[in-house]
Short mmCIF file of C-alpha atoms in Angstrom, two decimals:
data_model
loop_
_atom_site.label_atom_id
_atom_site.label_comp_id
_atom_site.label_asym_id
_atom_site.label_seq_id
_atom_site.Cartn_x
_atom_site.Cartn_y
_atom_site.Cartn_z
CA MET C 1 -8.65 39.92 9.94
CA PHE C 2 -7.18 37.59 12.42
CA ASP C 3 -9.09 34.21 12.96
CA ALA C 4 -8.48 32.92 16.30
CA SER C 5 -9.42 29.50 15.34
CA ARG C 6 -6.80 29.00 12.86
CA GLN C 7 -2.98 28.34 13.28
CA ASP C 8 -0.26 28.69 10.65
CA SER C 9 2.99 26.74 10.45
CA THR C 10 5.21 25.00 8.16
CA VAL C 11 5.26 21.23 8.53
CA SER C 12 8.32 20.36 6.67
CA LEU C 13 11.34 21.79 5.29
CA ALA C 14 13.58 20.58 2.25
CA ASP C 15 17.13 18.63 3.15
CA ASN C 16 18.87 22.03 2.88
CA GLY C 17 16.56 23.85 5.36
CA THR C 18 15.05 26.20 3.11
CA VAL C 19 11.26 25.53 2.00
CA SER C 20 11.36 23.39 -0.97
CA GLU C 21 9.97 24.69 -4.41
CA ALA C 22 6.71 22.59 -4.16
CA THR C 23 4.95 23.55 -0.98
CA TYR C 24 1.38 22.63 -0.49
CA SER C 25 -1.33 24.17 1.64
CA LEU C 26 -2.94 21.94 3.95
CA ALA C 27 -6.20 22.81 6.25
CA LEU C 28 -6.45 20.80 9.17
CA ILE C 29 -9.64 20.26 11.20
CA PRO C 30 -8.70 17.74 14.00
CA GLY C 31 -12.55 17.88 14.87
CA ASP C 32 -14.03 15.82 17.82
CA GLY C 33 -12.62 12.92 20.08
CA ILE C 34 -9.86 10.63 18.65
CA GLY C 35 -9.86 13.17 15.72
CA VAL C 36 -7.64 15.28 17.56
CA ASP C 37 -5.08 12.59 18.41
CA VAL C 38 -4.94 10.81 14.82
CA VAL C 39 -4.43 13.95 13.18
CA ALA C 40 -1.67 14.77 15.30
CA ALA C 41 -0.02 11.40 14.77
CA ALA C 42 -0.23 11.65 11.06
CA LEU C 43 1.49 15.28 10.82
CA VAL C 44 4.88 12.98 11.91
CA PRO C 45 4.88 10.55 9.13
CA LEU C 46 3.77 13.51 6.61
CA GLN C 47 6.73 15.37 7.95
CA ALA C 48 9.02 12.90 7.65
CA VAL C 49 7.77 11.59 3.51
CA ALA C 50 8.04 15.52 3.00
CA ASP C 51 11.68 15.91 3.79
CA LYS C 52 12.62 12.66 1.81
CA HIS C 53 10.98 13.59 -1.29
CA GLY C 54 11.73 17.34 -0.92
CA PHE C 55 8.62 19.27 -0.77
CA ALA C 56 6.58 21.30 1.97
CA VAL C 57 3.66 21.23 3.83
CA ARG C 58 2.22 24.75 5.34
CA GLN C 59 -0.70 23.90 7.55
CA SER C 60 -3.52 25.61 8.81
CA THR C 61 -5.38 24.34 11.88
CA PHE C 62 -9.08 25.07 12.23
CA ASP C 63 -11.45 24.46 15.47
CA TRP C 64 -14.29 23.64 13.93
CA SER C 65 -15.88 21.16 16.04
CA CYS C 66 -18.80 19.85 18.21
CA ALA C 67 -16.64 22.00 20.88
CA ARG C 68 -17.16 25.01 18.44
CA TYR C 69 -20.84 24.45 18.16
CA LEU C 70 -22.23 24.05 21.52
CA GLU C 71 -20.02 27.49 22.30
CA THR C 72 -21.10 29.33 19.08
CA GLY C 73 -24.21 27.38 17.74
CA SER C 74 -22.45 26.47 14.30
CA MET C 75 -19.79 23.39 13.46
CA MET C 76 -18.02 26.18 11.29
CA PRO C 77 -18.27 29.71 10.85
CA ASP C 78 -20.37 31.21 7.48
CA ASP C 79 -17.66 31.59 5.82
CA GLY C 80 -16.00 28.33 6.18
CA LEU C 81 -15.84 27.08 2.67
CA GLU C 82 -14.04 30.80 1.77
CA GLN C 83 -11.63 30.16 4.68
CA LEU C 84 -10.76 26.41 3.03
CA SER C 85 -10.98 27.35 -0.93
CA GLY C 86 -7.45 28.93 -1.00
CA HIS C 87 -5.54 25.33 0.47
CA ASP C 88 -4.22 22.64 -1.68
CA ALA C 89 -6.04 20.01 0.30
CA VAL C 90 -8.04 19.63 3.75
CA LEU C 91 -7.22 16.77 6.39
CA LEU C 92 -10.54 16.02 8.63
CA GLY C 93 -9.98 13.93 11.68
CA ALA C 94 -13.41 12.89 12.98
CA VAL C 95 -16.74 14.63 13.51
CA GLY C 96 -19.24 13.74 16.59
CA TRP C 97 -20.07 14.10 20.05
CA PRO C 98 -23.24 12.45 20.13
CA ALA C 99 -23.79 12.59 23.43
CA GLN C 100 -24.07 16.55 23.24
CA VAL C 101 -24.48 17.23 19.72
CA PRO C 102 -26.89 14.89 17.58
CA ASP C 103 -25.05 13.28 14.73
CA SER C 104 -27.56 14.96 12.11
CA VAL C 105 -26.58 18.24 13.28
CA SER C 106 -22.63 17.66 13.17
CA LEU C 107 -22.56 16.08 9.74
CA HIS C 108 -24.89 18.46 8.37
CA GLY C 109 -22.83 20.92 9.86
CA LEU C 110 -19.61 20.21 8.40
CA LEU C 111 -18.85 17.23 6.92
CA LEU C 112 -21.83 17.38 3.99
CA PRO C 113 -21.44 21.28 3.58
CA ILE C 114 -17.53 20.62 2.63
CA ARG C 115 -18.27 17.62 0.32
CA GLN C 116 -21.16 19.05 -1.65
CA GLY C 117 -20.11 22.90 -1.60
CA PHE C 118 -16.65 21.63 -3.08
CA ASP C 119 -18.31 19.50 -5.23
CA LEU C 120 -16.19 16.42 -4.17
CA PHE C 121 -18.42 14.19 -5.95
CA VAL C 122 -15.95 11.35 -5.68
CA ASN C 123 -15.69 9.05 -2.41
CA MET C 124 -12.86 6.62 -2.83
CA ARG C 125 -12.11 4.03 -0.23
CA PRO C 126 -9.32 1.22 -0.43
CA HIS C 127 -9.98 -2.34 1.28
CA LEU C 128 -6.99 -4.53 1.43
CA LEU C 129 -5.27 -6.26 3.95
CA LEU C 130 -1.78 -4.67 4.99
CA PRO C 131 1.07 -6.99 5.61
CA GLY C 132 0.34 -8.84 9.29
CA ILE C 133 -3.17 -7.93 9.52
CA THR C 134 -5.47 -10.80 10.13
CA GLY C 135 -9.10 -10.10 8.99
CA PRO C 136 -12.22 -11.96 10.01
CA LEU C 137 -12.44 -13.79 7.02
CA ARG C 138 -10.81 -17.04 5.65
CA LYS C 139 -10.08 -14.87 2.36
CA SER C 140 -6.85 -12.75 2.73
CA GLU C 141 -6.22 -11.96 -0.66
CA PHE C 142 -8.52 -8.94 -2.08
CA ASP C 143 -7.90 -5.58 -3.12
CA ILE C 144 -11.44 -3.36 -3.55
CA LEU C 145 -11.85 0.67 -4.42
CA VAL C 146 -15.38 1.51 -3.41
CA ILE C 147 -15.98 4.40 -5.38
CA ARG C 148 -18.91 6.29 -3.96
CA GLU C 149 -21.02 8.76 -5.60
CA ASN C 150 -20.54 11.81 -2.97
CA THR C 151 -22.87 14.65 -3.47
CA GLU C 152 -26.63 13.71 -4.07
CA GLY C 153 -28.60 10.49 -3.89
CA GLU C 154 -29.85 9.40 -1.04
CA TYR C 155 -27.89 12.36 1.29
CA SER C 156 -29.25 14.85 -0.80
CA GLY C 157 -31.49 16.56 2.28
CA ALA C 158 -34.68 16.64 0.53
CA GLY C 159 -37.88 16.44 2.44
CA GLY C 160 -39.11 16.65 5.89
CA ARG C 161 -41.52 16.37 8.57
CA VAL C 162 -45.04 17.17 9.30
CA HIS C 163 -47.78 16.61 11.90
CA GLN C 164 -44.40 16.16 14.02
CA GLY C 165 -45.09 14.55 17.08
CA THR C 166 -48.56 13.26 16.41
CA LYS C 167 -50.03 9.84 15.70
CA ILE C 168 -50.19 10.94 11.95
CA GLU C 169 -46.85 12.31 11.63
CA VAL C 170 -45.00 11.83 8.51
CA ALA C 171 -41.67 11.98 7.32
CA VAL C 172 -40.42 11.80 3.53
CA GLU C 173 -36.68 11.60 2.74
CA THR C 174 -36.27 12.10 -1.44
CA ALA C 175 -33.16 10.62 -2.84
CA ILE C 176 -32.25 13.02 -5.84
CA PHE C 177 -30.07 11.20 -8.73
CA THR C 178 -29.16 13.35 -11.51
CA ARG C 179 -28.16 12.46 -14.83
CA ALA C 180 -24.63 14.92 -14.77
CA ALA C 181 -23.71 13.39 -11.13
CA VAL C 182 -24.50 9.56 -11.97
CA GLU C 183 -22.98 9.64 -15.36
CA ARG C 184 -19.38 11.26 -14.10
CA ILE C 185 -18.99 9.02 -10.88
CA LEU C 186 -19.82 5.99 -13.07
CA ARG C 187 -17.41 7.36 -15.65
CA TYR C 188 -14.87 7.85 -12.79
CA GLY C 189 -15.27 4.41 -11.93
CA PHE C 190 -14.79 3.12 -15.48
CA GLU C 191 -11.58 4.89 -15.71
CA GLN C 192 -10.12 3.38 -12.39
CA ALA C 193 -11.31 -0.04 -13.52
CA ARG C 194 -9.66 0.40 -16.95
CA SER C 195 -6.32 1.60 -15.07
CA ARG C 196 -6.63 -1.56 -12.43
CA SER C 197 -8.37 -5.12 -13.73
CA GLY C 198 -10.58 -3.84 -15.91
CA ARG C 199 -13.65 -5.48 -13.60
CA LEU C 200 -16.24 -3.04 -12.27
CA ALA C 201 -18.92 -3.57 -10.19
CA SER C 202 -22.23 -1.25 -10.42
CA VAL C 203 -24.28 -1.35 -7.67
CA THR C 204 -27.86 -0.63 -7.29
CA LYS C 205 -31.36 -2.04 -5.99
CA SER C 206 -33.32 -1.91 -9.16
CA ASN C 207 -35.57 -4.54 -8.53
CA ALA C 208 -37.46 -2.14 -5.55
CA GLN C 209 -36.52 1.17 -6.68
CA LYS C 210 -37.88 1.44 -10.02
CA HIS C 211 -37.22 5.41 -10.77
CA THR C 212 -33.75 6.09 -9.26
CA MET C 213 -31.98 2.90 -9.43
CA VAL C 214 -32.93 1.65 -12.78
CA PHE C 215 -32.01 5.19 -13.93
CA TRP C 216 -28.47 4.21 -12.69
CA ASP C 217 -28.34 0.44 -14.28
CA ASP C 218 -29.70 2.48 -17.61
CA VAL C 219 -26.53 5.17 -17.38
CA THR C 220 -24.28 2.27 -16.65
CA ASP C 221 -25.01 0.35 -19.59
CA GLU C 222 -24.45 3.55 -22.11
CA LEU C 223 -21.26 3.98 -20.42
CA ALA C 224 -20.26 0.24 -21.22
CA ALA C 225 -20.82 0.75 -24.65
CA GLU C 226 -17.89 3.18 -24.43
CA TYR C 227 -15.42 0.87 -22.62
CA PRO C 228 -15.53 -2.45 -24.33
CA ASP C 229 -12.33 -3.27 -22.26
CA VAL C 230 -14.22 -3.15 -19.01
CA THR C 231 -16.58 -6.46 -17.78
CA VAL C 232 -19.21 -4.89 -16.10
CA THR C 233 -21.16 -6.82 -13.33
CA ARG C 234 -24.59 -5.28 -12.00
CA TYR C 235 -25.55 -6.35 -8.01
CA HIS C 236 -28.22 -5.46 -6.07
CA ILE C 237 -26.80 -4.05 -2.52
CA ASP C 238 -27.83 -6.86 -0.54
CA ALA C 239 -26.29 -9.65 -3.04
CA ILE C 240 -22.71 -7.59 -3.36
CA ALA C 241 -23.11 -7.03 0.72
CA ALA C 242 -22.95 -11.08 0.83
CA ARG C 243 -20.19 -10.88 -1.61
CA PHE C 244 -17.84 -8.67 0.45
CA VAL C 245 -17.65 -11.36 3.01
CA THR C 246 -17.97 -14.21 0.87
CA HIS C 247 -16.11 -13.61 -2.17
CA PRO C 248 -14.14 -10.47 -1.72
CA GLU C 249 -11.40 -11.93 -4.31
CA THR C 250 -13.87 -11.36 -7.19
CA LEU C 251 -14.43 -7.77 -6.77
CA ASP C 252 -12.21 -5.08 -8.00
CA VAL C 253 -13.66 -1.55 -8.33
CA VAL C 254 -17.06 -1.10 -7.06
CA VAL C 255 -19.32 2.07 -7.70
CA ALA C 256 -22.34 2.65 -5.65
CA SER C 257 -24.67 5.50 -4.87
CA ASN C 258 -24.05 7.82 -1.65
CA LEU C 259 -25.87 5.21 0.84
CA PHE C 260 -24.82 2.22 -0.59
CA GLY C 261 -21.26 3.04 -0.98
CA ASP C 262 -21.38 4.16 2.67
CA ILE C 263 -22.47 0.76 3.85
CA LEU C 264 -20.45 -1.46 1.60
CA SER C 265 -17.13 0.49 2.54
CA ASP C 266 -17.78 -0.38 6.19
CA ILE C 267 -18.09 -3.71 5.16
CA GLY C 268 -14.69 -3.21 3.38
CA ALA C 269 -13.43 -1.41 6.35
CA ALA C 270 -14.54 -4.73 8.68
CA ILE C 271 -12.88 -7.39 6.52
CA GLN C 272 -9.45 -5.51 6.02
CA GLY C 273 -9.06 -5.60 9.74
CA GLY C 274 -11.58 -2.79 11.14
CA LEU C 275 -12.12 0.80 11.05
CA GLY C 276 -8.80 1.68 12.32
CA PHE C 277 -7.61 0.92 8.71
CA ALA C 278 -10.19 2.83 6.76
CA ALA C 279 -8.92 5.63 4.64
CA SER C 280 -11.10 7.58 2.38
CA ALA C 281 -10.43 10.17 -0.16
CA ASN C 282 -13.16 13.19 -0.99
CA ILE C 283 -12.11 14.52 -4.30
CA ASN C 284 -13.17 16.67 -7.12
CA PRO C 285 -11.15 15.13 -10.14
CA ASP C 286 -11.80 18.43 -12.34
CA GLY C 287 -9.81 20.26 -9.52
CA GLY C 288 -10.96 23.76 -8.52
CA PHE C 289 -11.68 23.01 -5.15
CA PRO C 290 -9.27 21.66 -2.23
CA SER C 291 -10.27 17.92 -1.83
CA MET C 292 -10.48 16.47 1.62
CA PHE C 293 -9.15 13.23 3.23
CA GLU C 294 -10.42 11.51 6.27
CA PRO C 295 -10.20 8.36 8.28
CA VAL C 296 -13.87 6.96 8.40
CA HIS C 297 -13.79 5.61 11.72
CA GLY C 298 -15.43 8.39 13.87
CA SER C 299 -14.84 10.31 16.59
CA ALA C 300 -14.96 7.49 19.41
CA PRO C 301 -15.13 9.80 22.57
CA ASP C 302 -14.98 6.72 25.26
CA ILE C 303 -11.20 6.50 23.94
CA ALA C 304 -10.14 10.01 23.01
CA GLY C 305 -7.36 11.27 24.63
CA GLN C 306 -5.99 8.03 25.68
CA GLY C 307 -3.13 7.66 23.09
CA ILE C 308 -4.77 4.52 21.97
CA ALA C 309 -6.55 5.14 18.73
CA ASN C 310 -5.13 3.42 15.67
CA PRO C 311 -3.73 6.30 13.42
CA ILE C 312 -3.32 4.12 10.26
CA ALA C 313 -6.72 5.17 8.33
CA THR C 314 -5.25 8.67 9.06
CA ILE C 315 -1.85 7.93 7.56
CA TRP C 316 -3.03 6.10 4.64
CA SER C 317 -5.43 8.88 3.77
CA VAL C 318 -2.29 11.24 3.97
CA SER C 319 -1.06 8.84 1.11
CA GLN C 320 -4.15 9.29 -0.64
CA MET C 321 -3.64 12.98 -0.45
CA LEU C 322 -0.24 12.91 -1.63
CA GLN C 323 -1.25 10.65 -4.62
CA HIS C 324 -3.87 13.31 -5.50
CA LEU C 325 -1.33 16.14 -5.10
CA GLY C 326 0.64 14.62 -7.75
CA GLU C 327 3.30 13.48 -5.20
CA LYS C 328 3.01 9.98 -6.27
CA ALA C 329 6.41 8.44 -5.16
CA ALA C 330 6.16 10.17 -1.81
CA ALA C 331 2.42 8.34 -1.70
CA ALA C 332 4.00 5.04 -2.63
CA ASP C 333 6.68 5.23 0.02
CA LEU C 334 4.49 6.40 2.61
CA LEU C 335 2.20 3.02 1.88
CA ARG C 336 5.16 1.10 2.00
CA ALA C 337 6.34 2.20 5.15
CA LEU C 338 2.82 1.28 6.33
CA GLY C 339 3.22 -2.21 5.53
CA THR C 340 6.54 -2.37 6.86
CA VAL C 341 4.56 -1.84 10.33
CA THR C 342 1.71 -3.50 10.22
CA ALA C 343 4.10 -6.41 9.49
CA THR C 344 4.92 -6.58 13.30
CA PRO C 345 1.34 -6.28 15.01
CA GLU C 346 2.35 -6.57 18.39
CA ARG C 347 3.73 -3.03 17.64
CA LEU C 348 0.44 -1.72 17.00
CA THR C 349 -2.35 -0.36 19.09
CA PRO C 350 -4.61 -2.35 21.00
CA ASP C 351 -7.42 -2.55 18.37
CA CYS C 352 -4.82 -4.70 16.07
CA GLY C 353 -3.76 -6.70 19.52
CA GLY C 354 -0.75 -4.62 20.12
CA THR C 355 0.63 -2.66 22.56
CA GLY C 356 1.56 0.53 21.02
CA THR C 357 0.19 3.73 21.04
CA THR C 358 -1.16 6.38 18.37
CA ASP C 359 2.41 8.25 18.83
CA THR C 360 4.56 5.33 18.66
CA VAL C 361 2.56 3.91 15.65
CA ALA C 362 3.13 7.25 13.79
CA ALA C 363 6.95 7.65 14.89
CA GLN C 364 7.21 3.69 13.68
CA VAL C 365 5.91 4.66 9.90
CA ALA C 366 8.13 7.98 9.93
CA ALA C 367 11.28 5.50 10.92
CA ALA C 368 10.08 3.24 7.92
CA LEU C 369 10.53 5.97 5.63
#
């Protein structure tokens, strides 16, 4: 059956004009606001890097958004996950239009169902300063990888409200932590630390949350025994939030729960130059489902369509996507091209102090390839 919200096309061809042997199926969800702008821009360097490295990307575009919600009453169709399941990856722009649709509706109607439905339990967010970018800190030499548990914890959605609107109203939000989920995200963190500097920071608030966070600490200690080559440091969330600002160079791999990872990665974005650089990957390392890649800067309705949104976070997310798909050389090449462009900040978008546009920055990255 024809789906009017879906448009299929091929992004790139091999150098000989035919579809290359490696062809990836990509689901595009531009979403709302500047999500539409940055996804369109990111396809330009994606095509360039695909041409250079001899693979193709076949895209399908879905109109799932707050606009769709206002028209149909749902952010995505009931069979949305089924429609996405046949793809190799998903690229999401941004979701949200809070003036018309509450964020709780847009988040729980699209982003969380994809993360949880596809069991994308790893949310991975890199934080470092690209060449030419000056952050707000005196420190500039840091390279932090935040690994956030992505399917349960504080965002499980368990709870409710009773006596709503009265003076005796009660609201309960229950954080759910399972051994399976905590162990697998920590193990993923240990493996990442082993492949990097051998340092892992585990984040809790076990002095105040004596059940879930003490449980997280216990599982961390159990796994640490299996990774004697990894140095583990336990931090409370408030202490490590301060360390992100005062001593970011002392951190490498940081593993945290859904809520704590969300908060820390926004601090990470701030110290790396702003949300315009905040890339992320939602992945299931075990496969079986398409992983999803997205900038985490939000939809910014106030600047949508003006051509001034920073596309770097989206392009960086595309690099993460290529890495996940096994196109490691292409992923590294795209990240190198990003650094080439950011080395001249005046050519970037206004949030970086430059005079560039969303499209000109993307075109520069493509040219740098």
